[in-house]
Coordinates of C-alpha atoms in Angstrom, one line a residue:
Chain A
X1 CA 8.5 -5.1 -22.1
X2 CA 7.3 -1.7 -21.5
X3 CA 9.2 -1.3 -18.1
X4 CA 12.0 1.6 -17.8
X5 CA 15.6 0.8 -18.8
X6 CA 18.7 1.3 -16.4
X7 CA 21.6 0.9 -17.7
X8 CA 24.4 -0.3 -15.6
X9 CA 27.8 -0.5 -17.2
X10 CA 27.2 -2.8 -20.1
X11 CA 24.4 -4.5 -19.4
X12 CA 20.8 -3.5 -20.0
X13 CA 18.3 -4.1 -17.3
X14 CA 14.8 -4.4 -17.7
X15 CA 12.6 -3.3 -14.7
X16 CA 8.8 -4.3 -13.7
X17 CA 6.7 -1.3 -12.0
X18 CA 3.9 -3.0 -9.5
X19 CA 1.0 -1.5 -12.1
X20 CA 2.7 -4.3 -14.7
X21 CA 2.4 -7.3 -12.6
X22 CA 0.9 -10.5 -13.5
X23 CA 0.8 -13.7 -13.3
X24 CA 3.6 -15.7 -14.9
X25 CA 5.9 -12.4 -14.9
X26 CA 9.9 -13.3 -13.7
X27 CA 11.5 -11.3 -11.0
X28 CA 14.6 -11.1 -9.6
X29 CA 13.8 -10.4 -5.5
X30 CA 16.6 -11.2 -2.8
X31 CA 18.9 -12.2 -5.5
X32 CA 16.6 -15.2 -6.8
X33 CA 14.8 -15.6 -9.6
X34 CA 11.0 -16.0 -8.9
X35 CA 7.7 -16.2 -10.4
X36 CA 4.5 -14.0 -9.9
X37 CA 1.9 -16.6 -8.7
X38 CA -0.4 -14.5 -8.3
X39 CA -0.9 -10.5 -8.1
X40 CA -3.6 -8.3 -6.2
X41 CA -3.7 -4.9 -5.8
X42 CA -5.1 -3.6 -2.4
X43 CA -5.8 -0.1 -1.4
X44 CA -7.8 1.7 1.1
X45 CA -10.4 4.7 -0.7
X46 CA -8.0 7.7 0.5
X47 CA -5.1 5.8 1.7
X48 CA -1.9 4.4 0.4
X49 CA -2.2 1.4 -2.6
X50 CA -0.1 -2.0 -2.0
X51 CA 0.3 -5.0 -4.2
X52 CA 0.1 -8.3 -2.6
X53 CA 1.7 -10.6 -4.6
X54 CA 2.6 -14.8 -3.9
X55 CA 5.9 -15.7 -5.7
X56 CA 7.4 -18.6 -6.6
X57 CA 11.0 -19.2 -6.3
X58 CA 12.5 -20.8 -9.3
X59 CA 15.3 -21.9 -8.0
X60 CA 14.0 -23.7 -4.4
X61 CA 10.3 -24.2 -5.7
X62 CA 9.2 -22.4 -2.8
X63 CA 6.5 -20.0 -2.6
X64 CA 5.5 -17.1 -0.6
X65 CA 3.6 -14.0 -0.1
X66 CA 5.3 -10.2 -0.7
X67 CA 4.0 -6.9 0.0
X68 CA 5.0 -4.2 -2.3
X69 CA 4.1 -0.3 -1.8
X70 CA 2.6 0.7 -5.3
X71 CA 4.6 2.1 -7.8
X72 CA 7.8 0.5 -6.9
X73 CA 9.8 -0.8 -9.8
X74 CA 11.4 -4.6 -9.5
X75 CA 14.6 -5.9 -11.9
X76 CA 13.4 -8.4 -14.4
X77 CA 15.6 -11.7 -14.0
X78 CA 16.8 -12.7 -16.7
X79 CA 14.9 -16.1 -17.2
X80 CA 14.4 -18.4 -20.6
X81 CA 12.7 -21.6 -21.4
X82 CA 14.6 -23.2 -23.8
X83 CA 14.2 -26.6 -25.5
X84 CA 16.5 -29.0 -25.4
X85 CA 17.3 -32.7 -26.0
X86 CA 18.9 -34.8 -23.1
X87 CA 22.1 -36.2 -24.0
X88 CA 23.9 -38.0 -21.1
X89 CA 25.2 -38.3 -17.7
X90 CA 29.1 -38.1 -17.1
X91 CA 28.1 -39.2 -13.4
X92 CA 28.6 -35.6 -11.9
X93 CA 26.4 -33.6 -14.8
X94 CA 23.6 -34.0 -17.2
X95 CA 24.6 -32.9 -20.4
X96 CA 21.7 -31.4 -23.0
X97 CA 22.2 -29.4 -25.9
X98 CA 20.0 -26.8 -28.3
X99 CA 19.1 -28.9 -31.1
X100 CA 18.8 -25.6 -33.6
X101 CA 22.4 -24.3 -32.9
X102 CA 23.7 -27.6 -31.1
X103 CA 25.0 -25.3 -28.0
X104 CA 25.3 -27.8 -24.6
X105 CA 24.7 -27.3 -21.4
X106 CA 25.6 -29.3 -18.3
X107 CA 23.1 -29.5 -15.4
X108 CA 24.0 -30.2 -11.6
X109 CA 21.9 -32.4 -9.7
X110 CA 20.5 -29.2 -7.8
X111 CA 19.1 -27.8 -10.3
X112 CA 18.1 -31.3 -12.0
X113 CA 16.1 -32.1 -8.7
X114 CA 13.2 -35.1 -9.2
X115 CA 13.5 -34.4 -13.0
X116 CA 16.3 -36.8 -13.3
X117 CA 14.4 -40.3 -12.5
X118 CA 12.6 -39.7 -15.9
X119 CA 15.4 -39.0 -18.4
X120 CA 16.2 -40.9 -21.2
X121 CA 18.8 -40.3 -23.6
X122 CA 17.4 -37.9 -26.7
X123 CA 14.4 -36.9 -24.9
X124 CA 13.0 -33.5 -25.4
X125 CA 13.2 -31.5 -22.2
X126 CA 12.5 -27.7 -21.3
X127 CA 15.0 -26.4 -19.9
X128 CA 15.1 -23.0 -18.0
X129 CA 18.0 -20.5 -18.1
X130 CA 18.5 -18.2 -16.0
X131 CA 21.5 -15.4 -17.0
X132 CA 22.4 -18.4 -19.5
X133 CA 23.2 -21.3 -16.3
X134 CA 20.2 -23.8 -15.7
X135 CA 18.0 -23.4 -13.3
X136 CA 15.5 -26.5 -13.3
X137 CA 14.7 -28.8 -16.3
X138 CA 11.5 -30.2 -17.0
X139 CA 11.1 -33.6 -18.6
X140 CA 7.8 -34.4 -21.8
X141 CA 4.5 -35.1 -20.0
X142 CA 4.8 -38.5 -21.0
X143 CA 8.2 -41.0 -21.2
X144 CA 8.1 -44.6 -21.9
X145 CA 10.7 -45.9 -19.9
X146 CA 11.5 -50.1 -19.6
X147 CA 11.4 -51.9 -16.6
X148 CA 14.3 -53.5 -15.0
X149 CA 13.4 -54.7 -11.8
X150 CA 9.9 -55.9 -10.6
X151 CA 8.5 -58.7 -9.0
X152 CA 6.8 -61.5 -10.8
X153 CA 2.6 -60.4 -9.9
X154 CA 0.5 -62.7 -9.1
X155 CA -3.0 -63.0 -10.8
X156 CA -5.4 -62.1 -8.0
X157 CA -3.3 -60.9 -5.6
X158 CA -5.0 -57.7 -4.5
X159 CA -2.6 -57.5 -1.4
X160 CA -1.4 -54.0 -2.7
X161 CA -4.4 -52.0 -4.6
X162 CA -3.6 -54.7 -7.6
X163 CA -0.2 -52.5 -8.2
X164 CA 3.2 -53.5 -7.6
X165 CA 6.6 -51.4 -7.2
X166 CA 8.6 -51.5 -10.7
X167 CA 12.1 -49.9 -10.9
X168 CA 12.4 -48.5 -14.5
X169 CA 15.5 -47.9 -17.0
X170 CA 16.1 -44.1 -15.8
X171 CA 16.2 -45.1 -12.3
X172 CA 12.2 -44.1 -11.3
X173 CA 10.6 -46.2 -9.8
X174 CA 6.7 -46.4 -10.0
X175 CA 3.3 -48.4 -9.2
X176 CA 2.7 -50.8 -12.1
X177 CA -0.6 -53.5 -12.5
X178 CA 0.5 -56.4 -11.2
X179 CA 0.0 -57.7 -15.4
X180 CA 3.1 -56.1 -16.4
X181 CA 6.2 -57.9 -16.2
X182 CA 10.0 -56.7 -16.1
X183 CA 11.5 -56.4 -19.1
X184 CA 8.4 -54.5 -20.7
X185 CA 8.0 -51.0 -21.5
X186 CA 5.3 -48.8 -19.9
X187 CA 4.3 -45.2 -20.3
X188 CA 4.6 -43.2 -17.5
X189 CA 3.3 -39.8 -16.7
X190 CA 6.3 -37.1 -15.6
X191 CA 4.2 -34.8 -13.7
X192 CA 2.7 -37.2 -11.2
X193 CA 4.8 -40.0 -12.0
X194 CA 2.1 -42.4 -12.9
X195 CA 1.9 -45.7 -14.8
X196 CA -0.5 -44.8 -18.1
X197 CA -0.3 -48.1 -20.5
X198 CA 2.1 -50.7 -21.5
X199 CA 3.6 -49.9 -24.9
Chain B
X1 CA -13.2 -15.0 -31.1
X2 CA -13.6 -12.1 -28.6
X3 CA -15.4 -13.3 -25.8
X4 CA -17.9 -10.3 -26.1
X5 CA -20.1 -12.0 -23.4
X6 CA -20.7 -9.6 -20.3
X7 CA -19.4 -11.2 -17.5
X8 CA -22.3 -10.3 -14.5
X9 CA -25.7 -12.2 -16.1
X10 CA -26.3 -13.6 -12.2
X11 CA -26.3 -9.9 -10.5
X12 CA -27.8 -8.0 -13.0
X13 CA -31.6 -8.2 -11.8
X14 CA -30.0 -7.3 -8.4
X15 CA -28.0 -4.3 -8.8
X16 CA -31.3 -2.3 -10.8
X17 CA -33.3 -4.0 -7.5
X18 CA -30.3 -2.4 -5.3
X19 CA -30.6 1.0 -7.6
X20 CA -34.6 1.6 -7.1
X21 CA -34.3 0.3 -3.5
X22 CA -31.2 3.3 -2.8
X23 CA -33.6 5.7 -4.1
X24 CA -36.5 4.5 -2.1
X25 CA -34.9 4.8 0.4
X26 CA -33.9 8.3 -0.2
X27 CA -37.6 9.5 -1.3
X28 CA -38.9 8.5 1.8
X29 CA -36.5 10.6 3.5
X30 CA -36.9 13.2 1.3
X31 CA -33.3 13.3 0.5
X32 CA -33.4 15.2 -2.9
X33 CA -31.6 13.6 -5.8
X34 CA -29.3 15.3 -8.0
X35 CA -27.0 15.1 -10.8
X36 CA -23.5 17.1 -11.6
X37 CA -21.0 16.7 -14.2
X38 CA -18.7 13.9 -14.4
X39 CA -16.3 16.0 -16.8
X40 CA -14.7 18.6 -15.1
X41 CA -12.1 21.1 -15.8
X42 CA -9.9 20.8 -12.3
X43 CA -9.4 18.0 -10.3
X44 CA -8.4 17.0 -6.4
X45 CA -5.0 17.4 -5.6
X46 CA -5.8 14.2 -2.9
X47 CA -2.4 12.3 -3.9
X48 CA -3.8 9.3 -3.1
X49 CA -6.4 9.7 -5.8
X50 CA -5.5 9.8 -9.7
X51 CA -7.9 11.5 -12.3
X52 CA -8.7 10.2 -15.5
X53 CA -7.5 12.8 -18.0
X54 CA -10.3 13.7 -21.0
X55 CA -9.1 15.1 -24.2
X56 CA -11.6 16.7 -26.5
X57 CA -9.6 16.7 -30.4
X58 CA -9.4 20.7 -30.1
X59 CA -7.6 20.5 -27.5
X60 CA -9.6 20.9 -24.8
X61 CA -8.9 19.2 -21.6
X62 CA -11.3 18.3 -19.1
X63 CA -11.2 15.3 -15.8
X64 CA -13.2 13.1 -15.4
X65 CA -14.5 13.1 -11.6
X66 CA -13.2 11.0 -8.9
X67 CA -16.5 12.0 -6.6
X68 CA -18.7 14.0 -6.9
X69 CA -18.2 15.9 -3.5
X70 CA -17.1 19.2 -5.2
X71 CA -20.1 20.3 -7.2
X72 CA -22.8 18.8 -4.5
X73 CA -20.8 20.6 -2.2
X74 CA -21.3 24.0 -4.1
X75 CA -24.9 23.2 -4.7
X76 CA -25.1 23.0 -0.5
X77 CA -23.7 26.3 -0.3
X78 CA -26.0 27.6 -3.1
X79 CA -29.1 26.8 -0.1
X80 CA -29.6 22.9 -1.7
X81 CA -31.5 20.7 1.1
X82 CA -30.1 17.4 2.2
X83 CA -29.0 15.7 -0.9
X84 CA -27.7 12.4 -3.2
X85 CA -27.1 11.4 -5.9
X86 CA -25.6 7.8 -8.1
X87 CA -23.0 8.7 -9.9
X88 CA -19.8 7.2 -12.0
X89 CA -16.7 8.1 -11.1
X90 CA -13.0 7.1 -12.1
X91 CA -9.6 6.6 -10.0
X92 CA -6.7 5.8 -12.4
X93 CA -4.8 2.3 -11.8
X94 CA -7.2 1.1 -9.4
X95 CA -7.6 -2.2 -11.0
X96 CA -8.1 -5.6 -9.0
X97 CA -10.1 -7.9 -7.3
X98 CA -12.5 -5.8 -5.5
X99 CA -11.3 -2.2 -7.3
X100 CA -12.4 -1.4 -10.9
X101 CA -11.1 1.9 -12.5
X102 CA -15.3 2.8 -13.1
X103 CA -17.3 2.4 -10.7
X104 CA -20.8 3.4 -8.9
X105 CA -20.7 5.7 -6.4
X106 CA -23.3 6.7 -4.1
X107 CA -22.9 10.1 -2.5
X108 CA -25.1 12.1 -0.3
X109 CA -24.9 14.8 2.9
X110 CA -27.4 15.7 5.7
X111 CA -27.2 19.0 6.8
X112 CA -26.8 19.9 10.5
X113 CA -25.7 15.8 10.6
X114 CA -22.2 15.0 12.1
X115 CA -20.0 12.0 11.3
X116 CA -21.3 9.9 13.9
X117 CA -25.1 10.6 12.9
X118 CA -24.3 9.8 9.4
X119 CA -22.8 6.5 9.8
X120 CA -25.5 5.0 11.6
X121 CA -27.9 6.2 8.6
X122 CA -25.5 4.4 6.3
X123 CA -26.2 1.4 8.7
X124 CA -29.8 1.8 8.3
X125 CA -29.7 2.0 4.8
X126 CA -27.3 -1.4 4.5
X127 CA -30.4 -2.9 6.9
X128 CA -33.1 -1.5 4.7
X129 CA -31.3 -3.0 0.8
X130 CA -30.6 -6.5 2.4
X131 CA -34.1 -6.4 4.1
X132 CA -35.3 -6.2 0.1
X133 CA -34.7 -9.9 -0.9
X134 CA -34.8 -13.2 1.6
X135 CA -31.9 -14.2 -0.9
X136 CA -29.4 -11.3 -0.4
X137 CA -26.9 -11.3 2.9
X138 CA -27.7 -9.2 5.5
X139 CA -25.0 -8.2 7.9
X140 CA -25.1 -9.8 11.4
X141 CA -24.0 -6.7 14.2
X142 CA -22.6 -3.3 13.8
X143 CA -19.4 -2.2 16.1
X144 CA -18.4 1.5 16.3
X145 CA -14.8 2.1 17.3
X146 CA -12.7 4.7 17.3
X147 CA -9.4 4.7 15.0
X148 CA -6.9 5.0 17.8
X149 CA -8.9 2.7 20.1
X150 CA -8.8 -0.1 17.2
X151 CA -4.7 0.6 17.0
X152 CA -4.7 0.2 20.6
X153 CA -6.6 -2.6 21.4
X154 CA -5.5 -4.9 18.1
X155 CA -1.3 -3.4 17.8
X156 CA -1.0 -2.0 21.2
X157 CA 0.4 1.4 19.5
X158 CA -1.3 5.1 19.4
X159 CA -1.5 5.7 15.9
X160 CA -0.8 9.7 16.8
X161 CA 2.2 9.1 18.7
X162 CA 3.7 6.7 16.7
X163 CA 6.3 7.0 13.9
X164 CA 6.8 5.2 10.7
X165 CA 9.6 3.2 12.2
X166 CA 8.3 2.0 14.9
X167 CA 5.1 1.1 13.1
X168 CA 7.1 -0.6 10.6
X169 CA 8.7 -3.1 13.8
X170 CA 4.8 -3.5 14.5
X171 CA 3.9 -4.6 10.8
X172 CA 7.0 -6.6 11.0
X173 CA 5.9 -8.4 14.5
X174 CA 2.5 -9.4 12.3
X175 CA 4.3 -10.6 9.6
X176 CA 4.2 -7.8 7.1
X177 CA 7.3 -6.6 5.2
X178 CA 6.8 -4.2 2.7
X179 CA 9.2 -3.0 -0.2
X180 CA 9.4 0.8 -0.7
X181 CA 9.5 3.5 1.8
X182 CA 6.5 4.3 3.5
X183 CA 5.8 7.7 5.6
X184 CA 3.4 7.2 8.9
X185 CA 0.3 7.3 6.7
X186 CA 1.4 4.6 4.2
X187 CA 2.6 2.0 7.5
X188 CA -1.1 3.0 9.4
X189 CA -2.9 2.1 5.9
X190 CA -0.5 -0.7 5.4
X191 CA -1.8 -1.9 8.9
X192 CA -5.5 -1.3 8.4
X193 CA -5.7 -3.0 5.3
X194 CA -3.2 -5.8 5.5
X195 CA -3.0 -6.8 9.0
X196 CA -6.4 -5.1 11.5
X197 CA -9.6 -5.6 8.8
X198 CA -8.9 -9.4 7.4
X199 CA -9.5 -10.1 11.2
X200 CA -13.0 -8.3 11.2
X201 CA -15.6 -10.8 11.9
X202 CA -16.6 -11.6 7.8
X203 CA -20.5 -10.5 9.1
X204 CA -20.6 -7.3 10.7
X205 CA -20.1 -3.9 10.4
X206 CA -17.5 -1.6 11.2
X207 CA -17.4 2.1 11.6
X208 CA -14.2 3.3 12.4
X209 CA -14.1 6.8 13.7
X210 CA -12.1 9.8 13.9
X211 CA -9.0 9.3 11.6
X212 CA -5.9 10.7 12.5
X213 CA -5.6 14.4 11.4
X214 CA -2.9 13.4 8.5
X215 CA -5.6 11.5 7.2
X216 CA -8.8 14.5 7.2
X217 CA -9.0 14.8 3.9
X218 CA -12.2 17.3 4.0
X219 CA -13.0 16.2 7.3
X220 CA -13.0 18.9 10.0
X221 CA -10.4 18.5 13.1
X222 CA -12.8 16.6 15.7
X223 CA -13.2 19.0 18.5
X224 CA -13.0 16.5 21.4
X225 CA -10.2 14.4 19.8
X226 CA -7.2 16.4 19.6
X227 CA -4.7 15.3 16.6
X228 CA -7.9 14.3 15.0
X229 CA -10.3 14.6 12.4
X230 CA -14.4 13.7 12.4
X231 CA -14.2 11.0 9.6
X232 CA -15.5 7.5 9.3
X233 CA -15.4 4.5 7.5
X234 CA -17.5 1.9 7.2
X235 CA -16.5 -1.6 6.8
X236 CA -18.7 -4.7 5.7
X237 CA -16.2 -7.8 6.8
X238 CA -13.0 -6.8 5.5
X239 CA -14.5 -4.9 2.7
X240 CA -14.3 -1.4 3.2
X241 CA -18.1 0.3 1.9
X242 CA -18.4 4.0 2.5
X243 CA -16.3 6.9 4.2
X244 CA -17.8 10.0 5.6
X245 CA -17.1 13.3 7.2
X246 CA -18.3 16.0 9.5
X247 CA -17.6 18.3 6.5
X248 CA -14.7 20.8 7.0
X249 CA -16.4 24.3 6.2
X250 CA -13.4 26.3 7.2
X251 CA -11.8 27.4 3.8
X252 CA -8.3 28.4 6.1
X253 CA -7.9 25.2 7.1
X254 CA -8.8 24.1 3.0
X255 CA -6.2 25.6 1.9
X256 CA -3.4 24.7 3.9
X257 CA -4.2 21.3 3.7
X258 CA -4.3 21.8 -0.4
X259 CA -0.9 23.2 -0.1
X260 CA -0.2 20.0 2.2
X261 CA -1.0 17.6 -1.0
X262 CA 0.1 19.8 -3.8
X263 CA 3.6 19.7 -2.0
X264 CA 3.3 16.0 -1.1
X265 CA 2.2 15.5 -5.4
X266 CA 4.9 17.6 -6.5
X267 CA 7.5 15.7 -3.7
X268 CA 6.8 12.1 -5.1
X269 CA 6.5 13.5 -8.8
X270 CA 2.5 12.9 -9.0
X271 CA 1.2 14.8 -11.8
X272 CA -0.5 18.4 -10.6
X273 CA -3.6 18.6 -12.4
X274 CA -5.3 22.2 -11.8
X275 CA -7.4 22.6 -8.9
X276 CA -11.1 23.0 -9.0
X277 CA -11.1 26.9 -7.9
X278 CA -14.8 27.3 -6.9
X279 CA -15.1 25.0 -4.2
X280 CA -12.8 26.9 -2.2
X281 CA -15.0 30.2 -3.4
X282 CA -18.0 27.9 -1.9
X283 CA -16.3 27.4 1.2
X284 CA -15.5 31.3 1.5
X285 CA -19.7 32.0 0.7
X286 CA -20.0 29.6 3.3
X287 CA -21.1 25.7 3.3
X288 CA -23.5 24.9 6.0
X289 CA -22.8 22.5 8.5
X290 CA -23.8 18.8 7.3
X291 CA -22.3 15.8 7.2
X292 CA -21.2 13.7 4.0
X293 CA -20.5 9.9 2.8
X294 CA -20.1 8.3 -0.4
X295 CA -20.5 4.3 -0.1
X296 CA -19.5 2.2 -2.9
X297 CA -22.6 0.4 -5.1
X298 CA -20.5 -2.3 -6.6
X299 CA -19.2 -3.6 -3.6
X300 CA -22.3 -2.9 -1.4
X301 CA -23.9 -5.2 -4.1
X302 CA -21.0 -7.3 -3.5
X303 CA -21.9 -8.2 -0.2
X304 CA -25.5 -8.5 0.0
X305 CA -24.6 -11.3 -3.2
X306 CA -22.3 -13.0 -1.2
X307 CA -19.7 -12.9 -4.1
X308 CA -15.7 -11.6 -3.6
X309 CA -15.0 -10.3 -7.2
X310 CA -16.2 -6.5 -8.2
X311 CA -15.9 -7.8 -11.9
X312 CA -18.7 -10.7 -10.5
X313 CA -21.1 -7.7 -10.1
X314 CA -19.7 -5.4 -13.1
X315 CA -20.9 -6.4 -16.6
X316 CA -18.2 -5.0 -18.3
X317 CA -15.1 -4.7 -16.1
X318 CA -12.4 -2.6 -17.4
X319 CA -9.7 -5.3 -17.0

């Protein structure tokens, strides 16, 4: 990055003046990491110049809306996505490690959050770091996860938009056609947590 | 591949429609129009405006201009009649959804006008461009008020007798918190922008008048408004069109309030290009007494498209 340097004992912090912002750029603002959603620079003709700018907060998800006078300079936080592969769950923390330099990692279940229902052992996840601890993970688009709990369907029965409740292997549990039976695999979709196809 | 397409297909027939209807307008007025550099060798020491710096490979240095007021004004003083002209002008890191660092400016003065004259000529001419195509927008109503009255009826705060601090509470009462120190003038355009104009009916027109004297610019003090100065603004919705003065023609008071800005530059570590010395010669051979606006083409043609991006209007935006 092309933002001035301070250096503070040891470590080397990067800043972020307001004429750099954009989308996607990481912040560190009331000692969270956050997100620039989205940037706009407003300014009267002869007057003072602002940016508006709606943040995301990596840590809580939340977003909101910060007013900055133009020119001020933000700290960069310190955030990384990382790849990593899901390893297990001692029943306090989920364990993943770097694949490349076999480095682990332990999650807590805050920073886990919904992520968890969809895990399966040697999945792929992203994982983000912030200063080196994880901050949220996020698991493939697509899992195929095996059912261990649903009701038999019924052919016909329409009761219920043709879907019934199926409780899968990782613990999610998700709208399946009444066709598929437990015991069966089905792909699922992560990001909505959908039912795709049977496998 | 570069996407080499320009961007503005839909608006261009409009904006050379908007161009000939401008000087229409001005020919049957007999407004005379003129042209004047864009390159110049000083620049305005206004710190809220940054030049564009020009560099020829000798080594000469020029600006490029960020309105033309200067020069017209010294071809007023040289005995021009009322005047105009279209012209580009540049404002450094003015980039975003309704800014673009190049854009079309439309400048003109009326001699023995004031500010309050002038803006409802501005309103006529908005009329007469939308009036050109059943398609374009027209604006619905036109309210004049003045800058303190607007503070007073929307904040409940005199903008004159108010300090930073306590307009900061105000901003903060309306939800606006804002990182980095600001001075009076920054929280009063802080509350303009961000808080008072979103809540301008999205149809009319707005003149605000008489700015607080901090805020003069090249406007003279108003004469019946104490703490005061005789500019205007116009707004179309929230959109902020033109601003204009009752042209300050005293150079006394053109010099102290250059030394005002040169010390504000040099206080927040601005860069201090060199001032454009003949306009305060101009001043001193005297400038007649007119009024001036410049009104902004891009986002006049904005409006009458009914579109909220400059860069939908602008064929090749800079960012």
């Amino acid at each position: 990055m092309s933002a001035p340097r301070i250096i503070e004992g040891q470590r080397v912090m990067a800043t972020y003046s307001t004429n750099e912002f954009k989308a996607g750029l990481k912040l560190l603002l009331d000692g969270d990491p956050q997100a620039i959603v989205e940037n706009e620079f407003v300014k009267p003709g002869k007057g003072q110049a602002f940016s508006r700018v709606k943040l995301r907060n990596l840590r809580t998800g939340r977003v909101l809306e910060k007013t900055f006078k133009s020119g001020e300079s933000v700290e960069a936080a310190d955030v990384m996505d990382t790849e990593m592969q899901y390893l297990y769950n001692d029943g306090e923390f989920w364990h993943f490690m770097v694949p490349d330099t076999f480095e682990q990692y332990a999650v807590g279940e805050a920073a886990l959050g919904d992520s968890g229902q969809w895990l399966k052992e040697q999945d792929i996840c992203t994982v983000t770091l912030w200063n080196g601890e994880p901050l949220s993970v996020v698991p493939p688009s697509f899992t195929e996860l095996k059912i261990t709990q649903c009701d038999p369907g019924l052919r016909g029965d329409t009761a219920q938009g043709g879907t019934k409740p199926a409780t899968l292997e990782s613990g999610a549990v998700v709208k399946v056609p009444l066709f598929v039976e437990e015991g069966e695999t089905v792909k699922v979709d992560t990001r909505n947590g959908e039912y795709v196809s049977r496998v | 591949m570069t996407d080499w397409r320009p961007g503005a297909a839909p608006a261009r027939a409009a904006r050379a429609r908007l161009l000939a209807g401008l000087r229409a307008f001005f020919a049957a007025r007999g407004v005379l129009e003129v042209e004047t550099p864009i390159l110049s060798r000083g620049a305005p020491q206004d710190p809220m405006l940054e030049s564009w710096e020009a560099q020829a490979p000798g080594g000469e240095r020029g600006y490029l201009q960020t309105s033309p007021e200067y020069p017209m004004k010294r071809l007023l003083a040289d005995g021009a009649p009322d005047i105009y002209q279209i012209a580009r002008v540049f404002r450094g890191g003015e980039s975003g959804p309704r800014h673009n660092p190049e854009f079309t400016l439309l400048e003109w003065y009326r001699l023995g006008l004031d500010h309050h004259a002038l803006a409802r000529e501005v309103v006529a001419l908005i009329a007469d461009q939308a009036a050109q195509s059943p398609d374009w927008h027209a604006p619905r109503g036109c309210e004049a008020i003045a800058y303190a009255d607007l503070f007073r009826s929307t904040l409940g705060v005199d903008p004159a007798e108010t300090n930073a601090a306590e307009l900061e509470r105000v901003a903060g009462d309306h939800g606006l918190v804002i990182r980095g120190g600001l001075d009076r003038d920054g929280w009063l355009d802080a509350l303009i922008s961000l808080v008072i104009a979103p809540g301008f009916p999205p149809d009319r027109l707005t003149i605000l008048f008489d700015y607080p004297e901090s805020q003069a610019v090249l406007a003279r003090p108003c004469a019946d408004r104490p703490g005061y100065a005789a500019r205007f603004e116009l707004y179309w919705g929230d959109l902020e069109l033109a601003n204009g003065y009752h042209e300050l023609t005293d150079p006394v008071v053109f010099r102290s309030r250059r030394k005002r800005d040169i010390a504000i530059r040099r206080a927040r570590g601005q860069p201090l290009p060199p001032a454009d010395r003949h306009l305060e010669a101009a001043l001193e051979a005297g400038l007649p007494d007119c009024a001036g606006v410049a009104l902004g083409v891009d986002r006049l043609l904005m409006r009458l498209l009914g579109v909220s991006r400059i860069d939908q209007v602008i064929d090749f935006p800079w960012a």
